[in-house]
CSV table of C-alpha atoms in Angstrom, one decimal:
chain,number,residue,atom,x,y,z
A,16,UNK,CA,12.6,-6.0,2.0
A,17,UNK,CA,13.1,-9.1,4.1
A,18,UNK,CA,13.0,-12.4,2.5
A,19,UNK,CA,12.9,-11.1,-0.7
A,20,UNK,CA,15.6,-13.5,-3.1
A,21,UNK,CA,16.5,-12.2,-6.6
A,22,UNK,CA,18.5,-13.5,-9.3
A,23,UNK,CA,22.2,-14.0,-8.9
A,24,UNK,CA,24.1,-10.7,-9.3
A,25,UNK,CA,21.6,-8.5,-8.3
A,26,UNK,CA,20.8,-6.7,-5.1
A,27,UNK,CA,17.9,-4.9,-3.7
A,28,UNK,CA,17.2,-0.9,-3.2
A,29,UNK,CA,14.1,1.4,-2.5
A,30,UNK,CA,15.1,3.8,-5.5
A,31,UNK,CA,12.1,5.9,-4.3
A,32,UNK,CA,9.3,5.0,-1.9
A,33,UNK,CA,5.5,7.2,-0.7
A,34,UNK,CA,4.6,7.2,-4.4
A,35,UNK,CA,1.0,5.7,-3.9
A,36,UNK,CA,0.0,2.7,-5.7
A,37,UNK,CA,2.4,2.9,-8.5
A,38,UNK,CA,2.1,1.3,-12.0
A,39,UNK,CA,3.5,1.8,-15.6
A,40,UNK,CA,7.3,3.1,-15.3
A,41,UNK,CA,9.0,4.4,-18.5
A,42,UNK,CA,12.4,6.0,-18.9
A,43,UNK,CA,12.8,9.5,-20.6
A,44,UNK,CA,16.2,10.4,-22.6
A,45,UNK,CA,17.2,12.1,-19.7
A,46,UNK,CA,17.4,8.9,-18.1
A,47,UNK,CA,14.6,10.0,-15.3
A,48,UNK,CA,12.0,8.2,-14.6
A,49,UNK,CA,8.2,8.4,-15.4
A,50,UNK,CA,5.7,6.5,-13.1
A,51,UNK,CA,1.9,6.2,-13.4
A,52,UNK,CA,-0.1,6.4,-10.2
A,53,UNK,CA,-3.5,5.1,-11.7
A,54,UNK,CA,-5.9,5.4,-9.0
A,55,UNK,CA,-4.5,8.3,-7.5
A,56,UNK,CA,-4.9,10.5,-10.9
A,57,UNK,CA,-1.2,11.2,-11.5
A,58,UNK,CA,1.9,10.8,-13.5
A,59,UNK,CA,5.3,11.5,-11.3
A,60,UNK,CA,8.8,12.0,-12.9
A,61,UNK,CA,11.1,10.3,-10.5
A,62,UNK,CA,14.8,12.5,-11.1
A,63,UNK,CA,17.3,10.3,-12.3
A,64,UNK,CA,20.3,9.2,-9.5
A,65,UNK,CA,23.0,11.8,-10.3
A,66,UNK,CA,25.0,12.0,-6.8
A,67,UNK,CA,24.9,7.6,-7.2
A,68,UNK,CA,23.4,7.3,-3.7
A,69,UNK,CA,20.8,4.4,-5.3
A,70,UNK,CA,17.9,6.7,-4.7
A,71,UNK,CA,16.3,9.1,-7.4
A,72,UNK,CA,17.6,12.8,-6.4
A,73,UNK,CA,13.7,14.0,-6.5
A,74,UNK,CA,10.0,13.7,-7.2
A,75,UNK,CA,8.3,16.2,-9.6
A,76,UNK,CA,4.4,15.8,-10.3
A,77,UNK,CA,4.0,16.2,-14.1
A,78,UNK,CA,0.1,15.5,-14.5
A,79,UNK,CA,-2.4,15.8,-11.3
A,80,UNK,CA,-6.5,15.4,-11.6
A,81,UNK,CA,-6.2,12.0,-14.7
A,82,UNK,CA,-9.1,9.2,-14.6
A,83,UNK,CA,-7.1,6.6,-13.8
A,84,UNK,CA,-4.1,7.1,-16.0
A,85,UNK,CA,-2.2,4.0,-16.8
A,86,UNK,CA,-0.3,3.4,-19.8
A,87,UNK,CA,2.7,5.7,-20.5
A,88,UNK,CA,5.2,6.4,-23.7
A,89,UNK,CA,7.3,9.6,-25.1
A,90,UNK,CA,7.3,10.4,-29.1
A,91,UNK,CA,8.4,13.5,-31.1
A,92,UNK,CA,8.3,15.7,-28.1
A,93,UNK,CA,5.1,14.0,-26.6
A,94,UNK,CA,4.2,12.5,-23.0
A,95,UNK,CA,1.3,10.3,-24.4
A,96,UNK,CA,-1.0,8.7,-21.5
A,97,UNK,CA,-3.9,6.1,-21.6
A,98,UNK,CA,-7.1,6.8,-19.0
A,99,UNK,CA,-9.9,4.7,-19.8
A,100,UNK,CA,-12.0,6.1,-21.5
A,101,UNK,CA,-9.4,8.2,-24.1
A,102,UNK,CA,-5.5,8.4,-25.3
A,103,UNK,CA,-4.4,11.9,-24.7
A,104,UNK,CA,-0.8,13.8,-25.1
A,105,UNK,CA,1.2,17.0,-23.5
A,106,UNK,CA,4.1,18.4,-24.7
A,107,UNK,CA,7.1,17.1,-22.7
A,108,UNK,CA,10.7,18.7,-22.0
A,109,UNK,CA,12.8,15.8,-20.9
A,110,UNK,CA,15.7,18.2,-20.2
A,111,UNK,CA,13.7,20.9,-18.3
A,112,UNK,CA,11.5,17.9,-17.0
A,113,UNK,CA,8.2,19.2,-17.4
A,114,UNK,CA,5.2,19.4,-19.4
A,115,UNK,CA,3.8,22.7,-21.4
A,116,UNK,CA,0.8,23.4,-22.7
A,117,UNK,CA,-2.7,21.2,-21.8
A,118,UNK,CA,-3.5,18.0,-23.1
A,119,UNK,CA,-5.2,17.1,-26.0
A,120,UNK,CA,-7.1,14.1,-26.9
A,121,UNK,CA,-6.0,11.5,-29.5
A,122,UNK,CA,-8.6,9.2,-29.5
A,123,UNK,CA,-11.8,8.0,-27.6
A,124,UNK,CA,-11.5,4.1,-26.0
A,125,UNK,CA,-14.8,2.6,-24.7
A,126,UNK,CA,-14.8,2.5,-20.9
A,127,UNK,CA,-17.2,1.2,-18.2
A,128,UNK,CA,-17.5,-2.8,-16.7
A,129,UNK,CA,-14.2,-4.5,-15.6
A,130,UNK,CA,-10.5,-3.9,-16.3
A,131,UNK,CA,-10.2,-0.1,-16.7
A,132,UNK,CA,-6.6,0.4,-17.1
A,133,UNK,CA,-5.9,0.9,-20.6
A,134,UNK,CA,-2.1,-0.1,-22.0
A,135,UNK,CA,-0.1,1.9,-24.6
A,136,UNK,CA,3.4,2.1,-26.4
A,137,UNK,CA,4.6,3.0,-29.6
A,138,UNK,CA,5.7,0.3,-31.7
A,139,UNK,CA,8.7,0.3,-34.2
A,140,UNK,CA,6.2,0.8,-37.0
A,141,UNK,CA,5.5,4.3,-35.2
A,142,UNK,CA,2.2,3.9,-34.2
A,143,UNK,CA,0.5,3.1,-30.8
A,144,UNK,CA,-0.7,0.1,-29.8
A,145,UNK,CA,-2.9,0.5,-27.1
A,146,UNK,CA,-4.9,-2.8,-24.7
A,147,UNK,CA,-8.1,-2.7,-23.8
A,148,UNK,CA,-9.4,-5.3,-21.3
A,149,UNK,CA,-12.8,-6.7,-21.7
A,150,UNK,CA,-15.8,-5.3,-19.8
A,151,UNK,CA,-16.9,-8.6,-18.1
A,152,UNK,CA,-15.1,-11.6,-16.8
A,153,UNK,CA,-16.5,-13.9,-19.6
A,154,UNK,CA,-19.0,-12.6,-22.6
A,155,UNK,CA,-19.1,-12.0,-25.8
A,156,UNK,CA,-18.1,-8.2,-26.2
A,157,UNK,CA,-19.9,-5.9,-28.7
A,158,UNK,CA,-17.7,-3.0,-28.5
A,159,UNK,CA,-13.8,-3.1,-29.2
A,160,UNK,CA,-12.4,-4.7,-25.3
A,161,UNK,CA,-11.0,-7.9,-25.0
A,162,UNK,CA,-8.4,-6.7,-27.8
A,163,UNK,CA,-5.3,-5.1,-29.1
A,164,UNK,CA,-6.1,-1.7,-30.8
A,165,UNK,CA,-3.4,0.3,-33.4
A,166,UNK,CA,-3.8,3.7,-33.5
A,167,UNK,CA,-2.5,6.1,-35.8
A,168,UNK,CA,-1.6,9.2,-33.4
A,169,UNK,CA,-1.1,12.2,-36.4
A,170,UNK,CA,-4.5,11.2,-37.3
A,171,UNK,CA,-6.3,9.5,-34.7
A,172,UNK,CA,-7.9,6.3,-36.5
A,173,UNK,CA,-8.2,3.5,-34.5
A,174,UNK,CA,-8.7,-0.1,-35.3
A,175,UNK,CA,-8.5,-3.3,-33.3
A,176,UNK,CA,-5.2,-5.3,-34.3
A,177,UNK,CA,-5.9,-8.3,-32.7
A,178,UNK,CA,-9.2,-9.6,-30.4
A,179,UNK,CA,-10.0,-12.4,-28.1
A,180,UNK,CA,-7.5,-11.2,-25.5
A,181,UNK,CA,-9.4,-11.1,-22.2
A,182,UNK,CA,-6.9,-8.6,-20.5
A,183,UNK,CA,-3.5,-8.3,-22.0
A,184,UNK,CA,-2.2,-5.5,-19.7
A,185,UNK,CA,1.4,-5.5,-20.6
A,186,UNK,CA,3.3,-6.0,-24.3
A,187,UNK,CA,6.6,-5.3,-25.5
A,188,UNK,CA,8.2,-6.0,-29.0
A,189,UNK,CA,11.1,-8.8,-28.9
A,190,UNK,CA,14.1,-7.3,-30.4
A,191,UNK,CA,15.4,-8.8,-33.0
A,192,UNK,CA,12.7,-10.6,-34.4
A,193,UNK,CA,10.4,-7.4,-33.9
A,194,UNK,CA,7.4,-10.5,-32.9
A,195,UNK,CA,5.1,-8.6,-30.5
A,196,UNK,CA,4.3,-10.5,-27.0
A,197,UNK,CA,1.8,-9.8,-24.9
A,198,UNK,CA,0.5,-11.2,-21.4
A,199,UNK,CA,-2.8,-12.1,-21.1
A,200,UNK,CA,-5.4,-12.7,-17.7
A,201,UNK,CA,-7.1,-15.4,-17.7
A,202,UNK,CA,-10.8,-15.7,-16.8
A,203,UNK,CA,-12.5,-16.1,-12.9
A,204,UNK,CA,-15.0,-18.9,-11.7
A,205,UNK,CA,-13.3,-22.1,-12.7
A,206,UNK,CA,-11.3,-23.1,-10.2
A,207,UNK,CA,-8.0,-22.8,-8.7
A,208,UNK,CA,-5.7,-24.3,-11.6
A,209,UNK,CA,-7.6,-23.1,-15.0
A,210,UNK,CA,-7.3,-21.1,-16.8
A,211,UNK,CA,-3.4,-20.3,-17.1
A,212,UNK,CA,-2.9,-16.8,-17.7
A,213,UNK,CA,-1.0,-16.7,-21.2
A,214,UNK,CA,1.8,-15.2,-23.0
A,215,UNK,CA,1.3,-14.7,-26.5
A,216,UNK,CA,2.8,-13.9,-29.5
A,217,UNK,CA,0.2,-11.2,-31.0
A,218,UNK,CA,-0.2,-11.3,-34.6
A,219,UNK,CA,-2.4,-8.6,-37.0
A,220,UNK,CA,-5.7,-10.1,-37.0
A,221,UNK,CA,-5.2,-12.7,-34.6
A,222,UNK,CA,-8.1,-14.4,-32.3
A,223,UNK,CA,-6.9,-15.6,-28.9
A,224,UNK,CA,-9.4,-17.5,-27.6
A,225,UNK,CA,-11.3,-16.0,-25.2
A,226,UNK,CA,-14.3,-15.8,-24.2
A,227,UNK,CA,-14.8,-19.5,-26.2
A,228,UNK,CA,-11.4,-20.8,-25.3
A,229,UNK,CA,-8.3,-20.2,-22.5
A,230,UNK,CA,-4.8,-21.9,-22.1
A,231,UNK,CA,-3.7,-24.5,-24.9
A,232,UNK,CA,-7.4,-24.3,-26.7
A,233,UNK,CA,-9.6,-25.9,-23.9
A,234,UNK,CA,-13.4,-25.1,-24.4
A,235,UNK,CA,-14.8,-22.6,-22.2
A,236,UNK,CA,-17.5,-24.9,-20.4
A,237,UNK,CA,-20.0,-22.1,-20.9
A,238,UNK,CA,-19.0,-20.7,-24.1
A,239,UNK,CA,-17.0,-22.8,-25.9
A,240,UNK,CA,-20.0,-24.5,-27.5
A,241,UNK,CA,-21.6,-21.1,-28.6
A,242,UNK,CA,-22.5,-20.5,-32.2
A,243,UNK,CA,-20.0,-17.5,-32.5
A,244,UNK,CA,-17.3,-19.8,-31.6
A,245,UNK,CA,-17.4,-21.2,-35.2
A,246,UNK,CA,-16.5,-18.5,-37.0
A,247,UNK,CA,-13.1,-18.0,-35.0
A,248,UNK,CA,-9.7,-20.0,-35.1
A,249,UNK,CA,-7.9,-19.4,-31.6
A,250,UNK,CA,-4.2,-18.8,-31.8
A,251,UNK,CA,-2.7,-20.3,-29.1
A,252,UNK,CA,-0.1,-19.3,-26.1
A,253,UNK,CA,3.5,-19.2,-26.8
A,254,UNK,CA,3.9,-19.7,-23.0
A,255,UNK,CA,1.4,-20.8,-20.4
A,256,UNK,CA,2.2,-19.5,-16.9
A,257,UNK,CA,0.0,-20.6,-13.8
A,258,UNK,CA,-3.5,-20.0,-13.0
A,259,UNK,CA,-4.7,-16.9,-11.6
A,260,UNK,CA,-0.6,-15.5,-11.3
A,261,UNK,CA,-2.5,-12.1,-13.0
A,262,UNK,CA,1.1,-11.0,-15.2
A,263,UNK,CA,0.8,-7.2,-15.3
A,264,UNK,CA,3.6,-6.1,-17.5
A,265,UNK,CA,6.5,-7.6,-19.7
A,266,UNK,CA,9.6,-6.1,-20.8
A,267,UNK,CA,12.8,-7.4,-23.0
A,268,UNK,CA,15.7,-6.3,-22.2
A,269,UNK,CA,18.1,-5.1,-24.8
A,270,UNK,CA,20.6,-7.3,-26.4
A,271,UNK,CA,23.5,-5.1,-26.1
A,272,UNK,CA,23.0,-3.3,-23.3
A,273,UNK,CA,22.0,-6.8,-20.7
A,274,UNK,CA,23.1,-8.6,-17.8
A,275,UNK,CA,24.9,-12.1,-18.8
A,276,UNK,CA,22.4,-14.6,-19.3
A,277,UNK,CA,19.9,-12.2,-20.2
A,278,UNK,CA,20.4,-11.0,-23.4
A,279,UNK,CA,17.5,-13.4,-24.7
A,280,UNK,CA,14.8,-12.5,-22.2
A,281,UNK,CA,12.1,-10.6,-20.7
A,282,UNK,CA,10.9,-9.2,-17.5
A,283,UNK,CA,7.2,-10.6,-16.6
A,284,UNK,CA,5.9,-9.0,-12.7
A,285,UNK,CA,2.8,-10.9,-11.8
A,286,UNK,CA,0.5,-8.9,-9.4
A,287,UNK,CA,-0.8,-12.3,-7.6
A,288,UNK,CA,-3.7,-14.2,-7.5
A,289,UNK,CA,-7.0,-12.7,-5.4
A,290,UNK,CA,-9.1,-15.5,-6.4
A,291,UNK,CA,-6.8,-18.9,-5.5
A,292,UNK,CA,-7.3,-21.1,-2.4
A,293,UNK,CA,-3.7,-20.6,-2.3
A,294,UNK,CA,-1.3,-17.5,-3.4
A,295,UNK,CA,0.1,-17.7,-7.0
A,296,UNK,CA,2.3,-15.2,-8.5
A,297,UNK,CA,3.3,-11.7,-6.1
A,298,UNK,CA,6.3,-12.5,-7.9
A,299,UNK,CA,9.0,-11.3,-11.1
A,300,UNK,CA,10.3,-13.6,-13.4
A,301,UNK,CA,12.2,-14.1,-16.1
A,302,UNK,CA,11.5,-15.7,-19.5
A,303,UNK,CA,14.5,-16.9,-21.8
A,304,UNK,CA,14.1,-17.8,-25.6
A,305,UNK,CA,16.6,-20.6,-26.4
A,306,UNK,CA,17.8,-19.8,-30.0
A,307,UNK,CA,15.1,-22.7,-31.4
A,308,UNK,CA,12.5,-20.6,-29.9
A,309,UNK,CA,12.0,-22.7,-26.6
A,310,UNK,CA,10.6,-20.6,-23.8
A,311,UNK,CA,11.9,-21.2,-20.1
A,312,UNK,CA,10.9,-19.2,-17.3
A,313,UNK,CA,12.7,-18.4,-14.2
A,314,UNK,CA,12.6,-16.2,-11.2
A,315,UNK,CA,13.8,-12.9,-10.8
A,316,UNK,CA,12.6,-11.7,-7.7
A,317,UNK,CA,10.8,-13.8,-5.4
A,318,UNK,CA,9.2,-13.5,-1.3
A,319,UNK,CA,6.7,-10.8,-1.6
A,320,UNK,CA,4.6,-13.3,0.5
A,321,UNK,CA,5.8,-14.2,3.7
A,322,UNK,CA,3.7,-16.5,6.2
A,323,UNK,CA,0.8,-16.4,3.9
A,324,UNK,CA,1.1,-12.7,4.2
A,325,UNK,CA,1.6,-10.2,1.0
A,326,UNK,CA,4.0,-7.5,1.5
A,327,UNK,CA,4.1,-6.8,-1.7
A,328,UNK,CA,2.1,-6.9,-5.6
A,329,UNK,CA,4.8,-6.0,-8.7
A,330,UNK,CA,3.0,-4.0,-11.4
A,331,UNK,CA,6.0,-3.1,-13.9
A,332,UNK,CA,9.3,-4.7,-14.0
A,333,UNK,CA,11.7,-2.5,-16.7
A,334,UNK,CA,15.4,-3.0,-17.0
A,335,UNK,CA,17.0,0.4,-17.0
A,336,UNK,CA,19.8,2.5,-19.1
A,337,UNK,CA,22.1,1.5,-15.9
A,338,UNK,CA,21.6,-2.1,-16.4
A,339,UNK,CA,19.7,-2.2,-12.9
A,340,UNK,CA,15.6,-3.5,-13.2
A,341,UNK,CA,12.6,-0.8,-11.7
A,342,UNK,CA,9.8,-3.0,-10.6
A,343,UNK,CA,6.9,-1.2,-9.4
């Protein structure tokens, strides 16, 4: 924890630490704590802090033996859970904090190639939206990755919602407006500074760009003159962040329910950049809407490189019932 600087009113604690490589985090109505541990094949329910020691009061292993489990929601008496190749569901007791019964499938997603972790929450309208990231780092795809897919779960038809997004990990409805925002990973190969990776505000039947154009609608230099790229009109970002940065996850908080100052933003955790001459991201921020829709971003919690050295990579950064932030 040394060096690390957060925002002003907030201090630092290890709420619960020997997890493995943890990811998605999403509170039950118990107030405990579910935590996706992709590559090791597991979901963990992290018991809430009732003695108010800071730390969570225990560990209980809900789902063992996943491929690559990722994405993460509760509905109606349901732990739904993304692996990449399918959406499946258990039936969960938050109270006795435990599942019954084995899962069933929901629906099939196309796996194989790049960016296996697969994204999913339930949206106000009640169905899931779930990410897919595309199979390559730049191509034209011929299967639905690369986009946002809505899936009905009492029936299992699934649809893209929007396309062209190259990776779009993490998403989370604004409240208020009810606008979904997504944040998207930009492509490899062309240089340290381009392409930014992008927040965007993800529309039904939107195209995002990629793999013909990145940031504010710059031409791909190997794609953007392609013949397919004339049949598409790119929306673009709402918010550009740097290049590379690779933004995992983003979370709003709640209006009612936030620290001062916050009661207009989101959480963004930015893994960090593998393929930059120099570090970018390895860090959380913060982004605040203004109330004429300006976008500002700040940070939250900084120093996870020290001397050129990572000692840490956020993955999820969720504000709480307790009004403290989980960042995986």
């Amino acid at each position: 924890r040394a060096g690390l600087r957060l925002a002003p009113g907030f201090k630092l604690q290890v709420y619960a630490q020997g997890l493995g490589p943890a990811r998605v985090l999403r509170f039950t109505p118990a107030g405990d704590l579910l935590v996706s541990v992709t590559r090791a094949g597991k979901i963990l329910l992290l018991e809430r802090d009732a003695n108010g020691d800071g730390r969570a009061d225990g560990v209980r292993t809900l789902l063992d033996g996943l491929d690559r489990p990722h994405g993460i929601d509760l509905a109606d008496g349901w732990l739904y859970f993304a692996q990449t190749g399918d959406v499946r569901r258990v039936r969960f007791g938050a109270t006795a904090r435990a599942v019954s019964g084995p899962p069933e499938a929901v629906a099939t997603l196309t796996g194989g190639g790049m960016h296996f972790t697969r994204t999913l929450r339930i949206g106000p309208d009640g169905a899931m939206y779930v990410s897919a990231g595309s199979s390559c780092n730049v191509c034209i795809e011929t299967t639905a990755r690369a986009a946002m897919l809505r899936l009905e779960p009492q029936t299992g038809d699934l649809a893209p919602y929007a396309q062209g997004l190259r990776n779009t990990v993490g998403f989370d409805w604004q409240p208020g407006s009810g606008d979904l925002y997504g944040v998207d990973n930009g492509r490899d190969l062309l240089g340290d500074d381009f392409p930014p990776d992008e927040l965007n505000r993800i529309v039904a039947g939107g195209f995002y760009g990629w793999p013909f154009w990145h940031g504010n609608n710059a031409p791909d230099p190997e794609w953007g003159a392609h013949p397919a790229a004339a049949t598409k009109t790119p929306i673009a970002p709402a918010y550009a962040f740097g290049a590379h940065v690779a933004a995992l996850s983003i979370n709003f908080f709640d209006p009612d329910h936030a620290p001062p100052g916050f009661e207009r933003a989101a959480l963004v955790a930015q893994h960090g950049s593998w393929n930059r001459s120099e570090l970018s991201g390895y860090r959380v921020s913060s982004l605040h809407w203004s109330p004429d829709g300006v976008i500002t971003e700040h940070d939250f919690a900084v120093g996870f490189v020290q001397a050129g050295e990572v000692t840490g990579r956020p993955v999820d950064a969720l504000p709480g019932p307790d009004r403290g932030v989980y960042v995986s």
